[in-house]
Amino acid sequence: MAEVTSEPQLQELVPGVHAWIQPDGTWWINNAGAVHSGGEVVLIDTCATARRTRLFLDALDAATGGAPIRLAVNTHLHGDHVYGNALLPDETVIVAHEHTRQGILQDFILANTPPVWSPTPEWGVDAVRAPTVSFRDEITLHAGGKPVVVRHPGYSAHTVGDAVAWLPEDGVLFTGDLVFHRVTPMIAMGSLDGALRSLDWLAAFEPAVVVPGHGPVVPGAAFAEVLDAHRRYYEFVGHTAETGRDKGWTPLEAARQADLGEFADLPDAERLVLNLHRAYADADGVEINIAAALGDAIAYNGGPLACAV
Ligand SMILES: [Zn+2]
């Protein structure tokens, strides 16, 4: 495994299978990947900004001898995984779950970024580029002769249209943001119940290596432990929401009363407020108010959310 560095790094997990790991995995700093086989590339996600996406694509170009990117998949709709789509060659076909395609088409952050993060990210991208192929349950892409199985869990979890990219021949699993490793998970645009349910679904792949959506690569032997940490966090969010609702507290008040315990050291702890807004909305059977949730996260944090993208 590659040495620890603060610079983004292309890690070749098995021959031809690359993870683009970007420390420190906090707001807007995601992981991506690529599968190179038979002289062509299938890409898994891009990055938030033009600068970061260019670094990724240049490193990949060097590692693959300039092999063409025929196909790309977006694991979900969030800008840190898709804004860089705009830098892909025109001939690259981009694939995503139908809800992810829809969500990307409705993106409102890139063109009009609210003052939530500090400093405000410099995207360097003029417009979102949406996938042109969508699927509902599963689709298999092929890099040369190597299959890349792209699969939706069947319900909302991190978002409404999550997908993993699974390499059955190599046992490598790209989870997108169904897994945040050593970073606070976020389910504001998905479902707390679904996120909990997705953990067993992820474990069933029995991967040899896992590339989370944020944070360092996870060896297969450590995956159960990482999923357990997610389970404990989601249960903590659930209990905090239940207590808060019982006492008549707002999500912000419930967050302020809660003891983060073992999760206090995870970066982006203010996501608790966003996650509580989701838990409350689901319990009340109403739509989440994302703008209000972000405002409360800023209040909890005592200012705009730190961002190093
Ligand atoms: Zn995400």
XYZ file of C-alpha atoms and ligand atoms in Angstrom:
310
model
C 0.000 0.000 0.000
C 1.273 3.463 -0.869
C 2.802 5.682 1.794
C 0.700 8.269 3.572
C 0.790 11.709 1.973
C -1.376 14.819 1.979
C -1.255 14.969 -1.824
C -3.809 13.167 -3.985
C -2.411 9.891 -5.167
C -3.187 7.291 -7.802
C -2.909 3.890 -6.100
C -2.841 0.764 -8.263
C -4.738 -1.785 -6.131
C -4.340 -4.701 -8.520
C -2.904 -4.487 -12.059
C -5.003 -1.998 -14.031
C -7.314 -1.044 -11.156
C -6.583 2.408 -9.802
C -7.937 4.410 -6.869
C -7.566 8.200 -6.838
C -7.275 8.922 -3.124
C -7.523 12.540 -2.006
C -6.574 13.336 1.588
C -8.098 14.367 3.856
C -11.479 13.343 2.516
C -13.377 16.263 4.079
C -16.011 18.476 2.377
C -15.776 18.210 -1.432
C -12.535 16.152 -1.356
C -13.583 12.778 -2.724
C -12.054 9.572 -4.018
C -12.466 8.308 -7.567
C -11.065 5.416 -9.580
C -10.404 3.814 -12.921
C -10.205 0.382 -14.514
C -7.690 -0.019 -17.341
C -7.853 -3.172 -19.414
C -7.570 -4.075 -23.055
C -6.219 -0.634 -23.940
C -9.209 1.303 -22.631
C -10.454 2.854 -19.419
C -13.692 2.826 -17.426
C -13.682 5.771 -15.025
C -15.413 5.790 -11.641
C -16.378 9.368 -10.691
C -14.552 12.636 -11.276
C -13.681 15.373 -8.737
C -15.266 18.601 -7.498
C -13.055 21.118 -9.256
C -11.389 21.383 -12.640
C -7.997 21.574 -10.918
C -8.480 18.349 -8.964
C -10.037 16.519 -11.899
C -7.139 17.534 -14.152
C -4.641 16.159 -11.599
C -6.563 12.879 -11.579
C -6.865 12.597 -15.348
C -3.191 13.520 -15.881
C -2.026 10.896 -13.382
C -4.293 8.329 -15.002
C -3.060 9.266 -18.465
C 0.537 8.680 -17.333
C -0.348 5.350 -15.701
C -2.276 4.010 -18.695
C -0.126 5.379 -21.508
C -2.972 7.623 -22.613
C -5.590 4.888 -22.951
C -8.951 6.400 -23.970
C -11.711 6.801 -21.370
C -14.594 5.101 -23.174
C -17.013 4.991 -20.247
C -17.440 6.740 -16.920
C -19.830 6.023 -14.074
C -21.057 8.494 -11.439
C -21.671 6.725 -8.115
C -24.157 9.431 -7.052
C -25.233 13.003 -7.725
C -22.987 15.015 -5.379
C -20.792 17.622 -7.047
C -17.531 16.333 -5.593
C -18.041 13.163 -7.643
C -19.519 14.685 -10.817
C -18.595 18.322 -11.503
C -15.371 17.139 -13.166
C -17.488 15.271 -15.749
C -17.204 18.485 -17.767
C -13.497 17.781 -18.342
C -13.978 14.340 -19.854
C -13.527 13.923 -23.598
C -16.730 14.499 -25.605
C -16.731 10.859 -26.700
C -16.770 9.492 -23.127
C -20.189 8.018 -22.346
C -21.256 8.766 -18.756
C -23.502 6.273 -16.946
C -25.461 6.619 -13.692
C -28.553 5.498 -11.829
C -31.652 7.246 -13.209
C -32.153 9.237 -9.980
C -28.515 10.323 -10.083
C -28.887 11.551 -13.674
C -32.026 13.438 -12.637
C -30.311 14.934 -9.599
C -27.323 16.092 -11.651
C -29.659 17.772 -14.149
C -31.287 19.609 -11.209
C -27.993 20.630 -9.552
C -28.228 24.119 -8.062
C -24.908 24.372 -6.220
C -22.449 24.771 -9.096
C -24.113 27.764 -10.747
C -25.103 29.505 -7.520
C -22.992 28.231 -4.629
C -24.542 29.246 -1.290
C -22.160 30.743 1.322
C -22.028 27.488 3.281
C -18.361 26.578 2.850
C -15.292 28.683 3.557
C -13.556 29.486 1.366
C -16.194 29.039 -1.333
C -14.920 26.339 -3.690
C -13.515 27.502 -7.017
C -15.075 24.952 -9.305
C -13.433 26.012 -12.574
C -16.345 24.299 -14.311
C -19.014 26.268 -16.200
C -21.840 23.762 -16.326
C -22.725 20.300 -15.110
C -22.414 17.484 -17.636
C -25.059 14.880 -16.957
C -24.841 11.152 -17.717
C -26.443 10.128 -21.009
C -27.025 6.482 -20.079
C -29.059 5.601 -17.000
C -30.030 2.349 -15.319
C -32.401 1.280 -12.557
C -30.932 -1.784 -10.792
C -27.632 -2.798 -12.317
C -25.528 -2.339 -15.436
C -22.220 -3.955 -16.414
C -19.568 -1.858 -18.138
C -16.555 -3.444 -19.818
C -12.982 -2.191 -19.896
C -11.561 -4.444 -22.573
C -12.508 -7.880 -21.258
C -12.847 -6.814 -17.636
C -16.386 -6.395 -16.277
C -17.262 -3.521 -13.956
C -20.610 -4.252 -12.315
C -22.448 -1.074 -11.311
C -25.211 -1.847 -8.825
C -27.840 0.156 -6.922
C -28.855 -1.161 -3.456
C -32.557 -0.860 -4.323
C -33.358 1.976 -1.895
C -32.086 5.392 -0.790
C -29.057 5.443 1.508
C -26.438 8.203 1.081
C -28.608 9.621 -1.742
C -31.586 8.392 -3.752
C -29.459 6.966 -6.576
C -26.331 5.435 -5.049
C -24.346 2.854 -6.961
C -21.218 0.840 -6.234
C -18.725 -0.305 -8.856
C -17.730 -3.935 -8.293
C -14.897 -5.815 -9.970
C -15.813 -9.479 -9.491
C -12.538 -10.736 -10.970
C -10.395 -8.705 -8.572
C -12.632 -8.357 -5.515
C -12.334 -4.566 -5.591
C -15.363 -2.545 -4.458
C -15.752 1.190 -5.121
C -18.511 2.173 -2.685
C -19.035 5.835 -3.527
C -20.305 7.652 -0.443
C -22.005 4.617 1.049
C -18.713 4.495 2.972
C -16.912 7.449 4.574
C -13.739 6.138 6.184
C -12.446 8.254 9.088
C -14.777 11.086 8.054
C -18.299 11.776 9.391
C -20.872 9.976 7.205
C -23.690 11.989 5.630
C -27.226 10.873 4.826
C -29.023 14.233 4.520
C -30.030 13.566 0.901
C -30.721 9.865 1.427
C -32.262 7.852 4.250
C -31.138 6.827 7.725
C -32.940 3.471 7.489
C -31.532 2.878 4.019
C -28.013 3.783 5.114
C -28.263 1.235 7.945
C -29.668 -1.367 5.599
C -26.914 -0.775 3.038
C -24.230 -1.981 5.472
C -25.184 -5.665 5.221
C -25.632 -5.251 1.475
C -22.072 -3.889 1.209
C -20.646 -6.625 3.452
C -22.179 -9.305 1.200
C -19.764 -8.411 -1.621
C -16.976 -9.799 0.595
C -14.465 -7.534 -1.102
C -10.694 -7.965 -0.945
C -10.173 -4.194 -1.160
C -12.587 -1.290 -0.673
C -12.317 2.228 -2.053
C -14.605 4.457 0.052
C -16.084 7.683 -1.293
C -13.952 9.604 1.199
C -10.932 8.557 3.244
C -8.169 5.983 2.807
C -8.462 2.589 1.098
C -9.812 -0.184 3.352
C -8.336 -3.704 3.191
C -11.034 -6.379 2.996
C -10.024 -7.740 6.409
C -10.858 -4.381 8.032
C -14.135 -3.806 6.179
C -16.425 -5.351 8.818
C -14.942 -3.070 11.442
C -15.443 -0.009 9.212
C -19.062 -0.993 8.545
C -19.582 -1.480 12.294
C -18.375 2.060 12.923
C -20.949 3.279 10.378
C -23.655 1.240 12.121
C -22.794 2.759 15.492
C -22.846 6.259 13.998
C -26.201 5.762 12.269
C -27.669 4.309 15.485
C -26.328 7.331 17.368
C -28.094 9.629 14.855
C -31.292 7.594 15.271
C -31.211 7.735 19.085
C -30.380 11.433 19.080
C -33.307 12.143 16.748
C -35.666 10.050 18.863
C -34.645 11.816 22.076
C -34.851 15.220 20.413
C -38.311 14.580 18.995
C -39.527 13.285 22.369
C -38.315 16.427 24.091
C -39.640 18.746 21.388
C -36.191 19.943 20.366
C -35.282 21.119 16.873
C -32.575 19.127 15.059
C -30.089 21.883 15.977
C -31.048 21.719 19.649
C -30.835 17.925 19.614
C -27.349 18.127 18.059
C -26.205 20.635 20.688
C -27.436 18.386 23.489
C -25.798 15.267 22.054
C -22.454 13.892 23.176
C -20.547 12.911 20.017
C -18.510 10.411 22.029
C -16.287 8.259 19.823
C -17.314 10.346 16.778
C -16.050 13.655 18.186
C -12.684 13.279 16.470
C -14.109 12.628 13.008
C -13.769 15.597 10.636
C -16.966 17.381 9.531
C -18.760 16.579 12.822
C -21.375 19.252 12.022
C -22.916 16.752 9.580
C -24.752 15.477 12.652
C -27.125 18.430 12.205
C -27.742 17.562 8.536
C -28.259 13.908 9.409
C -30.714 14.809 12.175
C -32.694 16.962 9.746
C -32.991 13.847 7.559
C -34.013 11.622 10.489
C -36.645 14.143 11.602
C -37.999 14.599 8.067
C -38.269 10.840 7.547
C -39.985 10.362 10.924
C -42.441 13.169 10.096
C -42.951 11.935 6.545
C -42.019 15.305 5.042
C -39.403 16.586 2.584
C -36.123 17.701 4.126
C -35.403 21.424 3.924
C -31.762 21.313 2.824
C -31.291 25.095 3.020
C -32.521 25.144 6.636
C -30.373 22.106 7.456
C -27.239 23.771 6.053
C -28.052 26.964 7.979
C -28.306 24.947 11.188
C -25.026 23.147 10.427
C -23.326 26.546 10.134
C -24.879 27.640 13.440
C -23.712 24.420 15.164
C -20.241 24.847 13.678
C -20.069 28.514 14.705
C -19.444 29.666 11.126
C -19.170 28.434 7.541
C -17.926 24.880 7.117
C -14.193 24.413 6.606
C -13.367 23.451 3.051
C -9.934 22.826 1.528
C -11.004 21.843 -1.970
Zn -21.736 12.266 -1.559
